[in-house]
Every structure is written in C-alpha cells, then in structure tokens.
Amino acid sequence: MGKDKAIVEQARDDGGEGERVQLKQQLGLVNGVGIIVGIIVGSGIFVSPKGVLLEAGSVGLCLTVWGLTGMICCIGAICYAELGTCILTSGADYGYIMQAYGDLPAFLFLWVCLVVIVPTGNAITAMTFANYILQPLFPGCGPPERAVTLLAALCITLLTFINCTNVKWATRVQDTFTFTKIFALAIIVITGLVKLGMGSTESFENPFEGSTTDPGHFALAFYSGLFSYSGWNYLNFVTEELKDPYKNLPRAIMISLPMVTVIYLLTNVAYFAVLSPAEMLASDAVAVTFADRTLGVMSWIMPVFVACSTFGGLNGAIFTSSRLFFVGARHGHLPGFLATINIKQLTPFPSLLFGCVTSLIMLSSSDIYALINYASFVEALFIGMSIGGLLLLRVTRPDMKRPIKVNIVYPIFYLIVCIFLVITPLTSSPWECLMGLIVIASGIPFYFLGVLWKKKPRGFMIILKKITILSQKLFYASPEELKEE
C-alpha cells in the first residue's frame, strides 16, 4: 500500500488531476449514440445481408424480418435502460447477472467473454478490415494470409494505443468512423432510391412470392437479422463513464436503435432496387457489388467504407470490453492488476493491454470463425439471463431504486425471444450449442481455484503481489480506491 500511495503522490507532483484516481464521466449523449451505432453497424450490412433473404425466401418477408428484428432489439435495449440505471455499474451483463444470480454465473459470463467472445470478435473484425484495405492491391487474387494477419495485428495495436492514451481520442475515433459508415450507407440509400424512382422496381412486383413457410427457416431468418443488430447493449458496458447516465443512457438507446432500424430497412430497399434477389444471394460482398453496378469509376470507395466501418466497430469493442475486464478484476474475479488505472490518462491501461494481447493471440488461431459461432449461442443465453434477472429483481428487491421502470410486458416478451434463440439452435446446430456449453463449463474449475479458494499458498500470493506492483510501475497505474491523503 505504501508503494501504491507513493505512485499516487508522485502523479500529483507531476500534474496528475483530481482528488481520486478513477474513470471519469467524459461520455456525452453524442458519444453514447456513436458507441451504439458504431458497434451495431459493422461490416455485416455492407458485406452479407443475404443471410436473412436466404432463409426468408422473398423480398417482402426479408424486409419484414429486418423491421421486426429492429423492433425486438429496441425492446431489449429499453429493458437494458432499466438495468443500466438501477444497477449503475460498468460491465453490463456481468453486473446484472451478479446482482440477480450471484458470483458464479457472473464469473462464467466474464469467462466466456475473456476466452472467446472478445478476442475472437476483435480478431475477426480486424481481419475483415485488413482484407478490405488490401483487396485493391491484389485485384486478381485475394491478399496473402500473412499480410492480412500482420495488418490486423497492427490495427488492434494502434486502436489499443489510442484507447490507452486518451478517452477523448478514442471517442473521437468512434464518432468520426460512425459518421463515415452512416455516410456510406446514405450513398447506398440515395442511389437506390433514385434507381427506384427511375422505375427499377422488378424486385418489388411480387414481394412475398417464394416466402418460406417452414418455421425453422423463418427462425433462422430472425436469427440472422438479430445478429446484425448485435452490439445494442454495449453502451451499458461503460455506464460509469457516461455523463448523467439516468438521462443519457436511455436517450442514446432511443435515438440509436430506431435510427439503425430505419437505415437497415432503407439500405436493403436500395440493394433490391439495383440487384435482383438472385444477384444478392450470389454476392459475398453486396455493397461492393452494388457499387460496381452504380458508382462506375468511383466503385473503389465502397471497400474503403467497409474497412472504415470495421475499424470504427473494432475501436468501440476495444473501448467497451476493457471496462468489462476492469470491473471483473475490481470484484476479484480477475487478477487485481487489471483493476488499476493509469494516473495521468485515467484509462484502464492494463485491461486494455490485456484485451490487446488476447486478441493478438487469437489472430494466430485457424478456428476463430468456429469459436464465434459457439459464442453466438452463449451470448443469447446470457442476455436472456440478464433480462430474466430484471424480472427476478422486481420480485426479490422491489424497493430497489429504479429511475426507469419499463412495463413488465417488455422484459417478458424479450425473454421469450431469448428462449426462442437458445432453443432453436439446439435442433439445427446441436454441435455448436454443445461446444458453447463446454466453454461455459470450463470456467467452473477456474472459479473454484481463483475465486473461492482463499487460502492459496504463500509463495503464489507473493508472486501475484509482485506482478501487481510491477504492473503499477510499468503502466503508472493505481487502484481506483486510492485517494490522496
């Protein structure tokens, strides 16, 4: 403790600001909207919106699914507005599950994020960015795998550096690239609507012809649509850094989700105005095919916009996931050095570097796409647990302060959706579901060894303490609780 205090005092002498070492409330409403929109609108809407069309079977049902899934995500986000304002802690689902069910389920959520969801998601996003940046340099063939991996690693490292250096820098990157991807979608929408106005309506003449009647295909269409909206709950991971969260959290949610839903609908209308359903299904990058058909010599800008979109999405994921690791360490579920903050920059430096290292390690894996498939099932399971926790807390803690209290119909409806999302893959993809459950269960031994086992060997505790002290010296970091005397 004496060494920690000396670090703090030295920081004050060097011009460290504030009376307490803690994450500051620096995120306003615009930043909140930028985080939600920036993470939701990744590469998916540009690259492969055909997943919904493939399962729905018709243009009309496809557009209906896009609208309904946006509405469902709005309902889920409203529920998270209640959770985020009555449990005012960063970490989102981790904190909500802990409050409702206790330590072990919360730890297992943290475990899955640590070993699969965060590093694989970051690695895949970074590789998508690298592929689209390098594609113009290798027009006749795909870019070399090693070049893609190296550029992806550089991208992750650069964004981690920005996030470590300054929260405002990170939010400016997020806001800038969110605007860039919205601008790209606006180009697609305007171009498509012009084509529609010029009479290109073939795809809409019999919009529901060929619609699927198979409940399984209909369920998979919904699953694809909901996956494209994933990220709507990520602002809840940084609640503690949001200015006036009681107002700005629900406002950011209510601005972002309807806006994304409208943009997704209009973008798909634009695609169908230019491309036939068969052409959309044949394309692996619909926005690029769209640009080749409509923008002529300027078609090269679309791969650049896709790269910008993934770059901004990765920045948001790095920013929010580091707060999850920080909060997990603060609760004693991860090593304590991850719950320290750089005294000058007031950023969770060790947690950011930890996330960077795990993502870089995952880049070397050949099975990251398989892992993310397993994680999709697990993510739906834990979101369902969070919504179920909202209902449970209504019963077990009726006197809890709830600045926002949604109609109970909303969480019940969304919980039914989550149950549907968990049960459906059990029949269509049992292997992926089994692997997801194995990943969850693999965290149980680590919980007993790392959290429940209090009387660890003295030598182990000494080593852990030395690692913590070394981390604080290297990263000029201090635990959040420390105050200037």
Coordinates of C-alpha atoms in Angstrom, one line a residue:
M1 CA 0.0 0.0 0.0
G2 CA 2.9 2.3 0.7
K3 CA 4.3 1.9 -2.8
D4 CA 0.8 2.5 -4.3
K5 CA 0.5 5.7 -2.3
A6 CA 3.9 6.8 -3.4
I7 CA 2.9 6.3 -7.0
V8 CA -0.2 8.5 -6.4
E9 CA 1.8 11.2 -4.7
Q10 CA 4.3 11.3 -7.5
A11 CA 1.5 11.6 -10.0
R12 CA 0.2 14.6 -8.1
D13 CA 3.7 16.2 -8.2
D14 CA 3.8 15.6 -12.0
G15 CA 0.5 17.3 -12.5
G16 CA -2.0 14.5 -12.1
E17 CA -5.5 15.9 -11.8
G18 CA -8.4 15.3 -9.4
E19 CA -8.6 14.1 -5.9
R20 CA -9.4 10.5 -6.8
V21 CA -7.9 8.0 -9.2
Q22 CA -11.0 6.8 -11.1
L23 CA -12.5 6.6 -14.6
K24 CA -14.1 10.0 -15.4
Q25 CA -17.5 10.7 -16.7
Q26 CA -16.5 12.0 -20.1
L27 CA -19.0 10.5 -22.5
G28 CA -21.9 12.6 -23.6
L29 CA -25.1 11.8 -25.5
V30 CA -23.4 12.1 -28.9
N31 CA -20.6 9.7 -27.7
G32 CA -23.2 7.3 -26.5
V33 CA -25.0 7.3 -29.8
G34 CA -21.7 6.9 -31.6
I35 CA -20.8 3.8 -29.5
I36 CA -24.1 2.1 -30.1
V37 CA -24.4 2.9 -33.8
G38 CA -20.7 2.4 -34.4
I39 CA -20.7 -1.1 -32.9
I40 CA -24.0 -2.3 -34.4
V41 CA -23.2 -1.1 -37.9
G42 CA -20.2 -3.2 -38.6
S43 CA -19.3 -5.0 -41.8
G44 CA -22.4 -7.1 -41.9
I45 CA -24.8 -4.7 -43.6
F46 CA -22.2 -4.0 -46.2
V47 CA -20.9 -7.5 -46.8
S48 CA -23.6 -10.1 -46.3
P49 CA -27.2 -9.1 -45.7
K50 CA -28.1 -12.1 -47.8
G51 CA -28.5 -14.3 -44.7
V52 CA -32.0 -13.0 -44.0
L53 CA -33.0 -13.2 -47.7
L54 CA -31.7 -16.8 -48.0
E55 CA -33.9 -18.0 -45.1
A56 CA -36.9 -15.8 -45.7
G57 CA -37.2 -16.7 -49.4
S58 CA -38.7 -13.4 -50.6
V59 CA -38.1 -9.7 -50.7
G60 CA -41.2 -8.8 -48.8
L61 CA -40.6 -11.3 -45.9
C62 CA -36.9 -10.3 -45.8
L63 CA -37.8 -6.6 -45.3
T64 CA -40.4 -7.6 -42.7
V65 CA -37.8 -9.5 -40.8
W66 CA -35.4 -6.6 -40.8
G67 CA -38.1 -4.3 -39.4
L68 CA -39.3 -6.8 -36.8
T69 CA -35.8 -7.7 -35.6
G70 CA -35.0 -4.0 -35.2
M71 CA -38.2 -3.5 -33.1
I72 CA -37.3 -6.5 -31.0
C73 CA -33.8 -5.1 -30.3
C74 CA -35.4 -1.8 -29.4
I75 CA -37.5 -3.6 -26.7
G76 CA -34.3 -5.4 -25.4
A77 CA -32.5 -2.1 -25.3
I78 CA -35.4 -0.5 -23.3
C79 CA -35.1 -3.3 -20.8
Y80 CA -31.3 -2.7 -20.5
A81 CA -32.1 1.0 -19.9
E82 CA -33.8 -0.1 -16.7
L83 CA -31.0 -2.4 -15.8
G84 CA -28.3 0.2 -16.5
T85 CA -30.0 2.9 -14.4
C86 CA -30.9 0.8 -11.4
I87 CA -27.5 -1.1 -11.4
L88 CA -25.2 1.9 -12.1
T89 CA -22.0 0.0 -12.8
S90 CA -20.0 -0.7 -15.9
G91 CA -19.7 -4.2 -17.2
A92 CA -23.4 -4.6 -18.4
D93 CA -24.5 -8.2 -18.2
Y94 CA -21.7 -9.1 -15.8
G95 CA -23.0 -6.7 -13.1
Y96 CA -26.7 -7.5 -13.8
I97 CA -26.2 -11.3 -13.6
M98 CA -24.2 -10.8 -10.4
Q99 CA -26.9 -8.8 -8.8
A100 CA -29.6 -11.3 -9.8
Y101 CA -27.9 -14.7 -9.5
G102 CA -24.7 -14.3 -7.6
D103 CA -20.9 -14.7 -8.3
L104 CA -20.6 -18.0 -10.2
P105 CA -23.0 -17.1 -13.1
A106 CA -21.4 -13.6 -13.4
F107 CA -17.9 -15.2 -13.4
L108 CA -18.9 -17.6 -16.1
F109 CA -20.2 -14.7 -18.3
L110 CA -16.8 -13.0 -17.7
W111 CA -15.0 -16.2 -18.5
V112 CA -16.8 -16.7 -21.9
C113 CA -16.1 -13.1 -22.8
L114 CA -12.5 -13.5 -21.8
V115 CA -11.7 -16.7 -23.7
V116 CA -14.0 -16.5 -26.7
I117 CA -16.3 -13.5 -27.3
V118 CA -14.0 -10.6 -27.0
P119 CA -10.7 -11.9 -28.5
T120 CA -12.4 -13.8 -31.4
G121 CA -14.7 -10.9 -32.2
N122 CA -11.8 -8.4 -32.3
A123 CA -9.7 -10.8 -34.3
I124 CA -12.4 -11.3 -37.0
T125 CA -13.2 -7.6 -37.2
A126 CA -9.5 -6.7 -37.6
M127 CA -9.1 -9.4 -40.3
T128 CA -12.1 -8.1 -42.2
F129 CA -10.6 -4.6 -42.0
A130 CA -7.3 -5.9 -43.3
N131 CA -8.9 -7.9 -46.2
Y132 CA -10.8 -4.8 -47.5
I133 CA -7.8 -2.5 -47.2
L134 CA -5.6 -4.9 -49.0
Q135 CA -8.1 -6.0 -51.7
P136 CA -7.4 -3.2 -54.2
L137 CA -3.7 -4.1 -54.1
F138 CA -4.4 -7.7 -55.1
P139 CA -7.2 -7.3 -57.8
G140 CA -6.5 -10.7 -59.5
C141 CA -6.4 -12.8 -56.3
G142 CA -7.0 -12.4 -52.6
P143 CA -4.3 -10.8 -50.4
P144 CA -1.7 -13.1 -48.8
E145 CA -2.8 -14.5 -45.5
R146 CA 0.3 -13.3 -43.7
A147 CA -0.2 -9.8 -44.9
V148 CA -3.8 -9.8 -43.6
T149 CA -2.8 -11.1 -40.2
L150 CA 0.0 -8.5 -39.9
L151 CA -2.2 -5.6 -40.8
A152 CA -5.0 -6.9 -38.5
A153 CA -2.4 -7.1 -35.7
L154 CA -1.3 -3.5 -36.5
C155 CA -4.9 -2.3 -36.4
I156 CA -5.6 -3.9 -33.0
T157 CA -2.4 -2.5 -31.6
L158 CA -3.0 1.0 -32.9
L159 CA -6.5 1.2 -31.5
T160 CA -5.3 -0.1 -28.2
F161 CA -2.7 2.6 -28.1
I162 CA -5.3 5.3 -28.9
N163 CA -7.6 3.9 -26.1
C164 CA -4.7 3.8 -23.6
T165 CA -3.6 7.3 -24.4
N166 CA -6.8 9.3 -24.1
V167 CA -10.5 8.6 -23.6
K168 CA -11.4 11.6 -25.8
W169 CA -9.2 10.4 -28.6
A170 CA -11.0 7.0 -28.5
T171 CA -14.4 8.7 -28.6
R172 CA -13.4 11.0 -31.4
V173 CA -12.2 8.0 -33.4
Q174 CA -15.6 6.3 -32.7
D175 CA -17.6 9.4 -33.6
T176 CA -15.6 10.0 -36.8
F177 CA -15.9 6.5 -38.1
T178 CA -19.6 6.2 -37.1
F179 CA -20.2 9.3 -39.3
T180 CA -18.2 7.7 -42.1
K181 CA -20.2 4.5 -42.1
I182 CA -23.5 6.4 -41.9
F183 CA -22.3 8.5 -44.9
A184 CA -21.5 5.3 -46.8
L185 CA -25.0 3.9 -46.1
A186 CA -26.5 7.2 -47.1
I187 CA -24.8 6.9 -50.5
I188 CA -26.3 3.4 -50.9
V189 CA -29.7 4.6 -49.8
I190 CA -29.9 7.7 -52.0
T191 CA -28.5 5.8 -55.1
G192 CA -31.0 3.0 -54.6
L193 CA -34.0 5.4 -54.1
V194 CA -33.0 7.2 -57.3
K195 CA -33.0 3.9 -59.1
L196 CA -36.3 3.1 -57.6
G197 CA -37.7 6.4 -58.7
M198 CA -36.5 5.7 -62.2
G199 CA -38.6 2.6 -62.4
S200 CA -36.3 -0.2 -61.2
T201 CA -39.0 -2.0 -59.3
E202 CA -38.7 -5.5 -60.6
S203 CA -37.8 -7.0 -57.2
F204 CA -40.9 -5.4 -55.6
E205 CA -43.5 -6.5 -58.1
N206 CA -44.4 -9.8 -56.2
P207 CA -42.7 -9.1 -52.9
F208 CA -43.9 -12.1 -51.0
E209 CA -43.6 -14.7 -53.7
G210 CA -41.5 -17.6 -52.6
S211 CA -41.8 -16.7 -48.8
T212 CA -40.8 -19.6 -46.6
T213 CA -43.5 -21.5 -44.7
D214 CA -41.0 -23.6 -42.8
P215 CA -40.8 -22.4 -39.1
G216 CA -37.2 -23.5 -39.0
H217 CA -36.2 -21.3 -41.9
F218 CA -38.3 -18.4 -40.5
A219 CA -36.5 -18.8 -37.2
L220 CA -33.1 -18.7 -38.9
A221 CA -34.0 -15.6 -40.8
F222 CA -34.8 -13.9 -37.5
Y223 CA -31.6 -15.2 -36.0
S224 CA -29.6 -13.7 -38.9
G225 CA -31.4 -10.4 -38.5
L226 CA -30.9 -10.2 -34.8
F227 CA -27.3 -11.0 -35.2
S228 CA -26.9 -8.0 -37.5
Y229 CA -28.2 -5.7 -34.7
S230 CA -25.8 -7.2 -32.1
G231 CA -24.0 -4.6 -30.0
W232 CA -27.1 -2.7 -29.0
N233 CA -26.3 -3.3 -25.3
Y234 CA -22.6 -2.2 -25.4
L235 CA -23.2 1.3 -24.0
N236 CA -24.1 -0.4 -20.7
F237 CA -20.5 -1.7 -20.5
V238 CA -19.3 1.9 -19.9
T239 CA -22.2 3.3 -17.7
E240 CA -19.8 4.7 -15.1
E241 CA -18.1 6.9 -17.7
L242 CA -21.4 8.3 -19.1
K243 CA -22.4 11.9 -18.1
D244 CA -25.8 12.0 -16.4
P245 CA -26.4 8.3 -17.1
Y246 CA -30.0 8.4 -15.9
K247 CA -30.8 10.7 -18.8
N248 CA -28.2 9.9 -21.4
L249 CA -28.3 6.1 -21.4
P250 CA -32.0 5.8 -22.3
R251 CA -31.8 8.8 -24.7
A252 CA -28.8 7.3 -26.5
I253 CA -30.7 3.9 -26.8
M254 CA -33.9 5.5 -28.0
I255 CA -32.1 7.6 -30.7
S256 CA -29.7 4.8 -31.9
L257 CA -32.0 1.7 -32.3
P258 CA -34.8 3.3 -34.3
M259 CA -32.2 5.1 -36.4
V260 CA -30.3 1.9 -37.2
T261 CA -33.6 0.1 -37.9
V262 CA -34.6 2.7 -40.5
I263 CA -31.1 2.7 -42.0
Y264 CA -31.1 -1.1 -42.3
L265 CA -34.5 -1.1 -43.9
L266 CA -33.7 1.6 -46.4
T267 CA -30.3 0.1 -47.2
N268 CA -32.0 -3.3 -48.1
V269 CA -34.6 -1.5 -50.2
A270 CA -31.7 0.2 -52.1
Y271 CA -30.0 -3.1 -52.6
F272 CA -33.2 -4.7 -54.1
A273 CA -33.7 -1.6 -56.3
V274 CA -30.3 -2.3 -58.0
L275 CA -29.8 -6.1 -57.6
S276 CA -32.2 -8.9 -58.1
P277 CA -32.6 -11.4 -55.2
A278 CA -30.6 -14.0 -57.2
E279 CA -27.7 -11.5 -57.6
M280 CA -27.8 -10.7 -53.9
L281 CA -27.6 -14.3 -52.9
A282 CA -24.7 -14.8 -55.3
S283 CA -22.6 -11.9 -53.9
D284 CA -20.3 -12.3 -50.9
A285 CA -20.0 -8.5 -50.5
V286 CA -23.3 -7.0 -51.5
A287 CA -22.2 -3.3 -51.0
V288 CA -19.2 -3.8 -53.3
T289 CA -21.4 -5.5 -56.0
F290 CA -23.8 -2.6 -55.6
A291 CA -21.0 0.0 -56.0
D292 CA -19.6 -1.8 -59.1
R293 CA -23.1 -1.6 -60.6
T294 CA -23.9 2.0 -59.8
L295 CA -20.8 4.1 -59.0
G296 CA -18.6 3.3 -62.0
V297 CA -15.0 4.5 -61.6
M298 CA -15.8 5.5 -58.1
S299 CA -16.7 2.0 -57.0
W300 CA -13.4 1.6 -55.2
I301 CA -14.7 3.8 -52.4
M302 CA -17.0 1.1 -51.1
P303 CA -14.3 -1.3 -49.9
V304 CA -12.7 1.7 -48.2
F305 CA -16.0 2.5 -46.4
V306 CA -16.4 -1.2 -45.4
A307 CA -12.8 -1.0 -43.9
C308 CA -13.7 2.2 -42.1
S309 CA -16.8 0.6 -40.7
T310 CA -14.9 -2.4 -39.3
F311 CA -12.2 0.0 -37.9
G312 CA -14.8 2.0 -36.0
G313 CA -16.6 -1.1 -34.8
L314 CA -13.3 -2.6 -33.5
N315 CA -12.5 0.7 -31.7
G316 CA -15.8 0.5 -29.9
A317 CA -15.4 -3.2 -29.0
I318 CA -11.9 -2.5 -27.5
F319 CA -13.2 0.5 -25.6
T320 CA -16.1 -1.3 -24.0
S321 CA -14.6 -4.8 -23.4
S322 CA -11.7 -3.3 -21.4
R323 CA -14.2 -1.9 -19.0
L324 CA -15.7 -5.4 -18.5
F325 CA -12.2 -6.8 -17.6
F326 CA -11.6 -3.8 -15.3
V327 CA -14.9 -4.3 -13.4
G328 CA -14.3 -8.1 -13.2
A329 CA -10.9 -7.5 -11.6
R330 CA -12.4 -5.0 -9.2
H331 CA -14.8 -7.6 -8.0
G332 CA -12.0 -10.1 -7.5
H333 CA -12.8 -12.3 -10.5
L334 CA -9.7 -11.5 -12.4
P335 CA -6.1 -10.6 -11.2
G336 CA -6.1 -7.3 -9.3
F337 CA -3.6 -5.5 -11.5
L338 CA -6.4 -5.4 -14.2
A339 CA -8.4 -3.1 -11.9
T340 CA -5.8 -0.3 -12.0
I341 CA -6.0 3.0 -13.8
N342 CA -3.2 5.0 -15.5
I343 CA -2.9 8.0 -13.2
K344 CA -2.2 10.6 -15.8
Q345 CA -4.5 9.5 -18.6
L346 CA -7.2 8.0 -16.3
T347 CA -7.6 5.0 -18.7
P348 CA -7.7 1.3 -17.6
F349 CA -4.3 0.8 -19.2
P350 CA -3.6 -2.8 -18.0
S351 CA -7.1 -4.1 -19.0
L352 CA -6.7 -2.5 -22.5
L353 CA -3.3 -4.2 -23.0
F354 CA -4.7 -7.5 -21.7
G355 CA -7.5 -7.4 -24.2
C356 CA -5.0 -6.5 -26.9
V357 CA -2.7 -9.5 -26.1
T358 CA -5.6 -12.0 -26.1
S359 CA -6.9 -10.6 -29.4
L360 CA -3.4 -10.9 -31.0
I361 CA -3.1 -14.5 -29.7
M362 CA -6.4 -15.3 -31.3
L363 CA -5.2 -14.0 -34.7
S364 CA -2.9 -16.9 -34.8
S365 CA -5.7 -19.4 -34.5
S366 CA -7.2 -21.1 -37.5
D367 CA -10.6 -21.8 -35.8
I368 CA -11.7 -18.4 -34.8
Y369 CA -14.8 -18.4 -37.0
A370 CA -15.9 -21.7 -35.5
L371 CA -15.4 -20.2 -32.0
I372 CA -17.5 -17.2 -32.7
N373 CA -20.3 -19.5 -33.8
Y374 CA -20.2 -21.2 -30.5
A375 CA -20.2 -17.8 -28.8
S376 CA -23.3 -16.6 -30.5
F377 CA -25.4 -19.2 -28.8
V378 CA -23.8 -18.5 -25.4
E379 CA -24.3 -14.7 -25.8
A380 CA -28.0 -15.2 -26.4
L381 CA -28.1 -17.4 -23.3
F382 CA -26.5 -14.7 -21.1
I383 CA -28.6 -11.9 -22.5
G384 CA -31.6 -14.0 -21.6
M385 CA -30.2 -14.4 -18.1
S386 CA -29.9 -10.6 -17.8
I387 CA -33.5 -10.0 -18.9
G388 CA -34.6 -12.8 -16.6
G389 CA -32.6 -11.1 -13.8
L390 CA -34.6 -7.9 -14.4
L391 CA -37.8 -9.8 -13.7
L392 CA -36.2 -11.6 -10.7
L393 CA -35.1 -8.4 -9.1
R394 CA -38.6 -7.0 -9.5
V395 CA -39.6 -9.8 -7.1
T396 CA -36.6 -10.1 -4.8
R397 CA -35.8 -6.4 -4.5
P398 CA -39.0 -4.5 -5.1
D399 CA -37.6 -1.4 -3.2
M400 CA -34.5 -1.0 -5.4
K401 CA -34.3 2.5 -6.9
R402 CA -35.4 2.3 -10.5
P403 CA -35.2 5.7 -12.3
I404 CA -36.6 3.9 -15.3
K405 CA -39.2 1.2 -14.8
V406 CA -40.4 -0.4 -18.1
N407 CA -43.7 -2.1 -18.5
I408 CA -43.3 -5.7 -17.4
V409 CA -44.6 -6.8 -20.8
Y410 CA -41.3 -5.7 -22.4
P411 CA -38.9 -8.0 -20.5
I412 CA -41.4 -10.9 -20.6
F413 CA -41.6 -10.6 -24.4
Y414 CA -37.8 -10.3 -24.8
L415 CA -37.2 -13.2 -22.5
I416 CA -39.5 -15.3 -24.7
V417 CA -37.4 -14.2 -27.8
C418 CA -34.2 -15.2 -26.0
I419 CA -35.6 -18.6 -25.1
F420 CA -36.5 -19.0 -28.8
L421 CA -32.9 -18.0 -29.8
V422 CA -31.5 -20.5 -27.4
I423 CA -33.8 -23.5 -28.2
T424 CA -33.8 -23.1 -32.0
P425 CA -30.1 -23.8 -32.4
L426 CA -30.3 -26.9 -30.2
T427 CA -32.2 -28.6 -33.0
S428 CA -30.5 -27.0 -36.0
S429 CA -26.9 -26.8 -34.7
P430 CA -26.5 -29.1 -31.7
W431 CA -22.7 -29.4 -32.0
E432 CA -22.2 -25.6 -31.8
C433 CA -24.5 -25.4 -28.8
L434 CA -22.7 -28.3 -27.0
M435 CA -19.3 -26.6 -27.6
G436 CA -20.7 -23.3 -26.2
L437 CA -21.9 -25.1 -23.1
I438 CA -18.5 -26.8 -22.8
V439 CA -16.8 -23.4 -23.0
I440 CA -19.1 -22.1 -20.2
A441 CA -18.4 -25.2 -18.0
S442 CA -14.7 -24.9 -18.5
G443 CA -14.8 -21.8 -16.4
I444 CA -16.1 -23.6 -13.3
P445 CA -12.7 -25.0 -12.2
F446 CA -11.1 -21.6 -12.6
Y447 CA -13.8 -20.1 -10.4
F448 CA -13.1 -22.5 -7.6
L449 CA -9.3 -22.2 -7.9
G450 CA -9.2 -18.4 -8.5
V451 CA -12.1 -17.0 -6.5
L452 CA -13.4 -19.5 -3.9
W453 CA -10.0 -20.8 -2.8
K454 CA -9.0 -18.1 -0.3
K455 CA -6.0 -19.8 1.4
K456 CA -3.7 -20.0 -1.6
P457 CA 0.0 -20.9 -1.0
R458 CA 2.0 -18.0 0.4
G459 CA 4.6 -18.3 -2.4
F460 CA 1.8 -17.9 -5.0
M461 CA 0.4 -14.8 -3.3
I462 CA 3.8 -13.2 -3.1
I463 CA 4.3 -13.7 -6.9
L464 CA 0.9 -12.3 -7.6
K465 CA 1.7 -9.2 -5.4
K466 CA 5.0 -8.7 -7.2
I467 CA 3.2 -8.9 -10.6
T468 CA 0.7 -6.3 -9.4
I469 CA 3.4 -3.9 -8.1
L470 CA 5.4 -4.4 -11.4
S471 CA 2.3 -3.6 -13.4
Q472 CA 1.6 -0.5 -11.4
K473 CA 5.2 0.7 -12.0
L474 CA 5.2 -0.1 -15.7
F475 CA 1.9 1.4 -16.5
Y476 CA 2.0 4.2 -13.9
A477 CA -1.3 2.8 -12.6
S478 CA -3.1 2.8 -9.3
P479 CA -6.1 1.0 -7.9
E480 CA -9.4 3.0 -8.2
E481 CA -10.0 3.2 -4.4
L482 CA -6.8 5.1 -3.6
K483 CA -7.2 8.7 -2.6
E484 CA -4.8 11.4 -2.0
E485 CA -4.2 11.9 1.8

